[in-house]
Amino acid sequence: MRSTVFTVVVAISCTACGFGRAHITVKVIDSETEKPIPRMKVHGGFRNFSKGWGIAPKYNGDDETTDRDGMCRLSGHTEAGHSCCIVRGNNGYYDSGWYSFDYTERSLLKFGRWLPDNVVVTVRLDRVVNPVPLYVKYALVEHRARSRSYYEVCQRRKNLNLAATNEVPTLKNVKLVYDLLEGAWLPPHGNGTTADIEFSFNEEILGWKESVYPGGVALDKKYRTTVSITMPGEGNGLAEIVPPVNAGIKLRTAPAEGYVNNLTRWRGWFGGGDGIKSDYDKSRCHAFRIRTVYDKDGKVKSAYYGKIYGDFNVVDFEGVSFLYYLNPVPNDRNLEWDTKNNLCPQPGGTWVPEP
């Protein structure tokens, strides 16, 4: 009996003391020196549940500053057992990405605190070194009507004329060429003049699937499209870079070597109910070199350098899009953008500026 009463008293005490409180310790270090950074502002968030339809969950956050050892401890109430943190708004350093953590259980012996309560998240901050104005643009183009993107409808009738599928056009060596310095596609899609990057589309038809729509029956094309991406000219090319997780700046300096011209991307629909598939990966990052000129000794005399954030997207429509940064100063491999001075008068697209 006493044990039961004690349990009830403990439960009531836990509620009164903030049942579901969580803690997370953050350690902030310099990504290059790996030394702790004091006086860094850290923000934490703790997730709660919505109380009903259309009602936002109560936000519970905590803001702290790191001590001389680069450490701080965040705490807050969470019903979902989930916390996150970010280091942001600090002079001389780029913001980190978000770090998140899911707790495993709550303990009555610790007044309902979420466990484990000794979690330490190490955040590596990137310094602001030498940001410069860059030419930044979101480039996109389509080579055929968007209405033909996913399905080739041959006949919306129950009596299908299968021979009609032979008249559906396929992509064979369809080329899109872009001038990176001018920020324009070459004719007939634009007024660019120099072929800095070339996309070649080839499509393989894998068959046809009969599908029933509200308006009748149609044949849907199963296909795979492969896109070869090259940068014409000796010494020109792309170099894939794998940035650290939650890096403040993904690519600061273009590499001096390691550029290749054998990049491909694909997309397709293979008849399944899970829709279009592709090898697109928005976390990919590439450096590039164009208009390379060599001296008599075979060393690079002149070239332009840039980077691409977010991969080449050949998924959403019949064409390609990509976000690129270009340093217009010959031989300057610095790609740290100041995010304020864009040398492109018409950058296009909607995207959050990243250095």
Coordinates of C-alpha atoms in Angstrom, one line a residue:
M1 CA 0.0 0.0 0.0
R2 CA 2.8 2.4 0.9
S3 CA 4.5 1.5 -2.3
T4 CA 1.4 2.4 -4.3
V5 CA 1.1 5.7 -2.6
F6 CA 4.7 6.4 -3.1
T7 CA 4.4 5.8 -6.8
V8 CA 1.4 8.1 -7.1
V9 CA 3.3 10.8 -5.2
V10 CA 6.3 10.5 -7.5
A11 CA 4.2 10.7 -10.6
I12 CA 2.4 13.8 -9.3
S13 CA 5.8 15.3 -8.4
C14 CA 7.1 14.5 -11.9
T15 CA 4.2 16.4 -13.5
A16 CA 4.7 19.4 -11.2
C17 CA 8.4 19.5 -11.9
G18 CA 8.0 19.5 -15.7
F19 CA 7.4 16.0 -16.9
G20 CA 9.2 15.3 -20.2
R21 CA 12.1 17.7 -19.8
A22 CA 15.1 17.0 -22.0
H23 CA 18.7 18.1 -22.0
I24 CA 21.4 18.2 -24.7
T25 CA 24.9 19.5 -24.5
V26 CA 26.6 21.2 -27.4
K27 CA 30.3 21.5 -28.0
V28 CA 31.4 24.0 -30.7
I29 CA 34.8 23.6 -32.3
D30 CA 36.6 25.3 -35.3
S31 CA 36.4 23.0 -38.3
E32 CA 40.0 23.7 -39.2
T33 CA 41.9 23.9 -35.9
E34 CA 39.4 21.7 -34.0
K35 CA 39.8 24.0 -31.0
P36 CA 36.8 24.9 -28.9
I37 CA 35.2 28.3 -29.6
P38 CA 33.8 30.3 -26.7
R39 CA 31.0 32.9 -26.8
M40 CA 29.1 31.2 -29.6
K41 CA 25.3 31.6 -29.7
V42 CA 23.5 28.3 -29.8
H43 CA 19.7 27.7 -30.2
G44 CA 17.8 24.6 -29.3
G45 CA 14.3 23.5 -30.0
F46 CA 12.2 20.8 -28.3
R47 CA 9.2 19.3 -30.1
N48 CA 5.7 19.1 -28.8
F49 CA 2.4 17.8 -30.2
S50 CA -0.4 19.8 -31.7
K51 CA -3.5 20.1 -29.4
G52 CA -5.9 19.8 -32.3
W53 CA -6.6 20.4 -36.0
G54 CA -5.2 23.7 -37.1
I55 CA -3.6 24.3 -33.8
A56 CA 0.2 24.7 -33.9
P57 CA 2.1 22.9 -31.2
K58 CA 3.6 25.0 -28.4
Y59 CA 7.1 26.0 -29.3
N60 CA 9.7 25.4 -26.7
G61 CA 13.2 26.7 -27.3
D62 CA 16.4 27.6 -25.4
D63 CA 19.2 29.9 -26.3
E64 CA 22.6 29.6 -24.7
T65 CA 26.2 30.8 -25.2
T66 CA 29.3 28.5 -25.1
D67 CA 31.8 28.8 -22.3
R68 CA 35.5 28.9 -22.6
D69 CA 35.6 25.2 -23.4
G70 CA 33.1 25.7 -26.3
M71 CA 30.3 24.0 -24.3
C72 CA 26.8 24.9 -23.4
R73 CA 23.8 22.9 -22.2
L74 CA 20.3 23.3 -23.6
S75 CA 17.1 22.1 -22.0
G76 CA 13.3 22.2 -22.7
H77 CA 10.0 20.4 -22.4
T78 CA 9.2 17.9 -25.2
E79 CA 6.2 15.6 -25.5
A80 CA 7.6 13.9 -28.6
G81 CA 11.1 13.1 -27.2
H82 CA 12.8 15.1 -29.9
S83 CA 15.3 17.9 -29.7
C84 CA 17.4 19.9 -32.2
C85 CA 20.0 22.6 -32.2
I86 CA 21.8 25.0 -34.5
V87 CA 24.8 27.4 -34.0
R88 CA 23.9 30.6 -35.8
G89 CA 24.3 34.4 -35.8
N90 CA 28.0 34.5 -34.8
N91 CA 30.4 37.0 -36.3
G92 CA 33.3 35.4 -38.3
Y93 CA 31.6 32.0 -38.7
Y94 CA 29.0 30.6 -40.9
D95 CA 25.8 29.1 -39.4
S96 CA 25.9 25.4 -38.9
G97 CA 23.1 23.1 -40.1
W98 CA 20.5 21.6 -37.8
Y99 CA 21.4 18.7 -35.6
S100 CA 18.6 16.6 -34.1
F101 CA 18.3 13.9 -31.5
D102 CA 15.5 11.4 -30.5
Y103 CA 15.4 10.3 -26.9
T104 CA 14.6 6.7 -26.0
E105 CA 12.7 6.8 -22.7
R106 CA 11.6 8.8 -19.7
S107 CA 12.6 8.1 -16.1
L108 CA 10.4 8.6 -13.0
L109 CA 13.5 8.4 -10.9
K110 CA 14.7 11.6 -12.5
F111 CA 11.4 13.4 -12.4
G112 CA 10.3 12.3 -15.8
R113 CA 13.4 13.5 -17.6
W114 CA 14.0 12.2 -21.1
L115 CA 16.9 9.7 -21.3
P116 CA 19.7 9.7 -22.2
D117 CA 20.3 13.1 -20.6
N118 CA 24.1 13.1 -21.2
V119 CA 23.9 13.6 -25.0
V120 CA 26.8 15.7 -26.4
V121 CA 26.6 17.1 -29.9
T122 CA 29.8 18.3 -31.5
V123 CA 29.3 21.1 -34.0
R124 CA 32.2 22.0 -36.4
L125 CA 31.9 25.7 -37.4
D126 CA 33.4 27.0 -40.7
R127 CA 35.2 30.3 -40.6
V128 CA 34.3 33.2 -42.9
V129 CA 37.7 33.6 -44.7
N130 CA 37.6 35.5 -47.9
P131 CA 34.1 36.0 -49.3
V132 CA 34.0 37.7 -52.8
P133 CA 31.3 38.6 -55.3
L134 CA 30.5 35.7 -57.7
Y135 CA 28.3 35.1 -60.7
V136 CA 25.4 33.0 -59.3
K137 CA 22.5 31.7 -61.5
Y138 CA 19.8 29.1 -61.5
A139 CA 19.9 27.8 -65.1
L140 CA 17.0 25.8 -66.7
V141 CA 15.7 24.9 -70.1
E142 CA 13.2 22.4 -71.6
H143 CA 13.8 20.7 -74.9
R144 CA 10.2 19.6 -75.5
A145 CA 6.7 20.4 -74.2
R146 CA 6.1 19.7 -70.5
S147 CA 2.8 18.0 -71.3
R148 CA 4.8 15.0 -72.6
S149 CA 6.8 14.7 -69.4
Y150 CA 5.6 11.5 -67.8
Y151 CA 3.0 9.8 -70.0
E152 CA 2.7 9.3 -73.8
V153 CA -1.1 8.9 -74.3
C154 CA -1.7 7.1 -77.5
Q155 CA -5.5 6.6 -77.5
R156 CA -8.0 7.1 -74.7
R157 CA -10.4 4.4 -75.8
K158 CA -11.0 0.8 -74.7
N159 CA -10.0 -0.4 -78.1
L160 CA -6.3 0.4 -78.2
N161 CA -4.5 0.8 -81.4
L162 CA -1.1 -0.5 -80.4
A163 CA 0.5 0.5 -83.7
A164 CA 0.0 4.1 -82.8
T165 CA 2.8 3.8 -80.2
N166 CA 5.4 3.7 -83.1
E167 CA 4.6 7.3 -83.8
V168 CA 5.6 8.5 -80.3
P169 CA 8.9 10.5 -80.6
T170 CA 11.9 9.4 -78.5
L171 CA 15.0 11.3 -77.5
K172 CA 18.1 10.4 -79.6
N173 CA 21.2 12.5 -79.1
V174 CA 19.1 15.6 -78.1
K175 CA 21.6 18.3 -77.0
L176 CA 21.4 21.3 -74.7
V177 CA 24.4 23.5 -74.5
Y178 CA 25.1 26.3 -72.0
D179 CA 27.4 29.3 -71.9
L180 CA 28.4 29.7 -68.2
L181 CA 30.1 33.1 -68.6
E182 CA 27.2 34.6 -70.5
G183 CA 24.5 32.8 -68.4
A184 CA 22.7 31.7 -71.5
W185 CA 21.8 28.6 -73.5
L186 CA 23.1 28.3 -77.0
P187 CA 20.6 28.6 -79.9
P188 CA 17.9 27.6 -80.4
H189 CA 17.2 28.0 -76.7
G190 CA 19.1 31.2 -76.1
N191 CA 21.8 33.6 -77.3
G192 CA 24.9 32.0 -75.7
T193 CA 28.0 31.7 -77.9
T194 CA 30.5 29.4 -76.1
A195 CA 29.8 25.8 -75.3
D196 CA 31.0 25.5 -71.7
I197 CA 28.7 22.6 -70.7
E198 CA 26.8 20.2 -72.8
F199 CA 23.9 17.8 -72.0
S200 CA 23.1 14.9 -74.3
F201 CA 19.7 13.1 -73.9
N202 CA 19.1 9.6 -75.0
E203 CA 15.9 7.7 -74.2
E204 CA 15.2 4.0 -74.2
I205 CA 11.5 2.9 -74.4
L206 CA 11.0 -0.2 -72.1
G207 CA 7.4 -1.0 -73.2
W208 CA 3.9 0.2 -72.6
K209 CA 1.5 -0.2 -69.7
E210 CA -2.3 0.0 -70.1
S211 CA -3.8 2.3 -67.5
V212 CA -7.3 3.3 -66.7
Y213 CA -8.1 7.0 -66.3
P214 CA -11.4 8.9 -65.6
G215 CA -11.5 9.7 -69.4
G216 CA -10.8 6.2 -70.5
V217 CA -7.9 3.9 -71.1
A218 CA -4.4 5.0 -72.2
L219 CA -1.0 3.5 -72.8
D220 CA 1.7 4.9 -70.5
K221 CA 5.3 4.8 -71.7
K222 CA 7.8 2.9 -69.6
Y223 CA 11.2 4.5 -70.3
R224 CA 14.7 5.3 -69.1
T225 CA 16.4 8.6 -70.1
T226 CA 20.2 8.9 -69.7
V227 CA 21.9 12.3 -69.8
S228 CA 25.6 12.6 -70.5
I229 CA 27.1 15.8 -69.1
T230 CA 30.4 17.1 -70.5
M231 CA 32.5 20.2 -70.6
P232 CA 34.1 20.4 -74.0
G233 CA 37.8 21.2 -74.3
E234 CA 41.0 19.8 -72.9
G235 CA 41.4 20.3 -69.1
N236 CA 37.8 21.3 -68.6
G237 CA 35.4 19.2 -66.5
L238 CA 33.7 18.5 -63.2
A239 CA 35.0 17.3 -59.8
E240 CA 32.4 15.9 -57.4
I241 CA 33.0 17.2 -53.8
V242 CA 31.4 15.5 -50.7
P243 CA 31.0 18.3 -48.1
P244 CA 30.9 17.5 -44.4
V245 CA 27.4 17.0 -42.9
N246 CA 25.9 20.4 -41.9
A247 CA 28.8 22.3 -43.3
G248 CA 28.5 26.1 -43.1
I249 CA 30.1 26.3 -46.6
K250 CA 30.1 23.3 -48.9
L251 CA 32.9 24.3 -51.2
R252 CA 35.3 27.2 -50.5
T253 CA 38.1 26.6 -53.0
A254 CA 38.1 24.8 -56.4
P255 CA 40.6 22.0 -56.7
A256 CA 43.6 22.5 -58.9
E257 CA 43.3 19.1 -60.5
G258 CA 40.9 16.1 -60.7
Y259 CA 38.4 17.3 -63.3
V260 CA 36.7 14.6 -65.4
N261 CA 34.2 14.5 -68.2
N262 CA 32.3 11.2 -67.7
L263 CA 29.3 12.3 -65.6
T264 CA 25.8 10.9 -66.4
R265 CA 22.4 11.2 -64.8
W266 CA 19.3 9.1 -65.5
R267 CA 15.6 9.1 -64.8
G268 CA 12.7 6.9 -65.8
W269 CA 9.4 5.2 -65.2
F270 CA 9.5 1.5 -65.1
G271 CA 5.8 0.7 -64.7
G272 CA 5.6 0.6 -61.0
G273 CA 3.2 2.5 -58.8
D274 CA 6.0 4.5 -57.1
G275 CA 6.3 7.0 -59.9
I276 CA 9.4 8.5 -61.5
K277 CA 12.8 7.3 -60.3
S278 CA 16.2 8.9 -60.9
D279 CA 19.7 9.2 -59.5
Y280 CA 19.3 12.8 -58.6
D281 CA 20.8 13.7 -55.2
K282 CA 20.3 17.3 -53.9
S283 CA 23.2 16.9 -51.5
R284 CA 25.7 16.5 -54.3
C285 CA 28.2 19.3 -54.9
H286 CA 30.6 19.8 -57.9
A287 CA 33.5 22.0 -58.7
F288 CA 34.1 22.8 -62.4
R289 CA 36.8 24.3 -64.6
I290 CA 36.1 25.8 -68.1
R291 CA 38.0 27.5 -70.9
T292 CA 41.3 26.0 -69.9
V293 CA 44.4 27.2 -71.7
Y294 CA 47.8 25.4 -71.3
D295 CA 51.3 26.9 -71.8
K296 CA 54.1 25.3 -73.8
D297 CA 55.1 23.3 -70.8
G298 CA 51.6 21.7 -70.4
K299 CA 50.7 23.8 -67.3
V300 CA 47.4 25.6 -66.9
K301 CA 47.9 29.1 -68.1
S302 CA 44.4 30.3 -67.8
A303 CA 41.0 28.9 -66.7
Y304 CA 37.7 29.8 -65.0
Y305 CA 36.5 28.0 -61.9
G306 CA 33.1 27.5 -60.3
K307 CA 30.8 25.2 -58.4
I308 CA 27.4 23.6 -58.6
Y309 CA 25.2 23.1 -55.6
G310 CA 22.4 20.5 -55.6
D311 CA 23.2 18.3 -58.5
F312 CA 21.9 18.4 -62.1
N313 CA 18.1 18.0 -62.0
V314 CA 16.7 16.1 -64.9
V315 CA 13.8 14.8 -63.0
D316 CA 11.0 17.4 -62.8
F317 CA 10.6 18.3 -66.5
E318 CA 11.8 17.6 -70.0
G319 CA 15.2 19.3 -69.7
V320 CA 17.7 20.2 -67.0
S321 CA 18.3 22.7 -64.3
F322 CA 21.2 23.5 -62.0
L323 CA 22.4 26.2 -59.6
Y324 CA 26.0 27.4 -60.4
Y325 CA 28.5 29.8 -58.9
L326 CA 31.3 31.2 -61.2
N327 CA 34.3 33.3 -60.3
P328 CA 34.7 35.6 -63.4
V329 CA 38.4 36.3 -62.5
P330 CA 40.7 34.0 -64.6
N331 CA 42.7 31.6 -62.5
D332 CA 41.0 32.5 -59.2
R333 CA 39.9 29.4 -57.5
N334 CA 38.2 31.2 -54.6
L335 CA 34.5 30.2 -54.6
E336 CA 33.5 31.6 -51.2
W337 CA 30.5 33.8 -52.1
D338 CA 29.7 36.8 -50.0
T339 CA 25.9 36.1 -50.5
K340 CA 25.2 39.8 -51.1
N341 CA 26.9 40.7 -54.4
N342 CA 25.6 38.6 -57.2
L343 CA 27.3 39.6 -60.5
C344 CA 24.4 38.0 -62.5
P345 CA 21.7 40.6 -63.3
Q346 CA 19.1 37.9 -63.7
P347 CA 19.8 35.0 -61.4
G348 CA 16.4 33.3 -61.9
G349 CA 14.8 30.7 -59.7
T350 CA 13.9 30.8 -56.0
W351 CA 16.6 29.6 -53.7
V352 CA 18.1 30.5 -50.3
P353 CA 21.6 32.1 -50.8
E354 CA 24.4 29.8 -49.6
P355 CA 28.1 30.9 -49.5

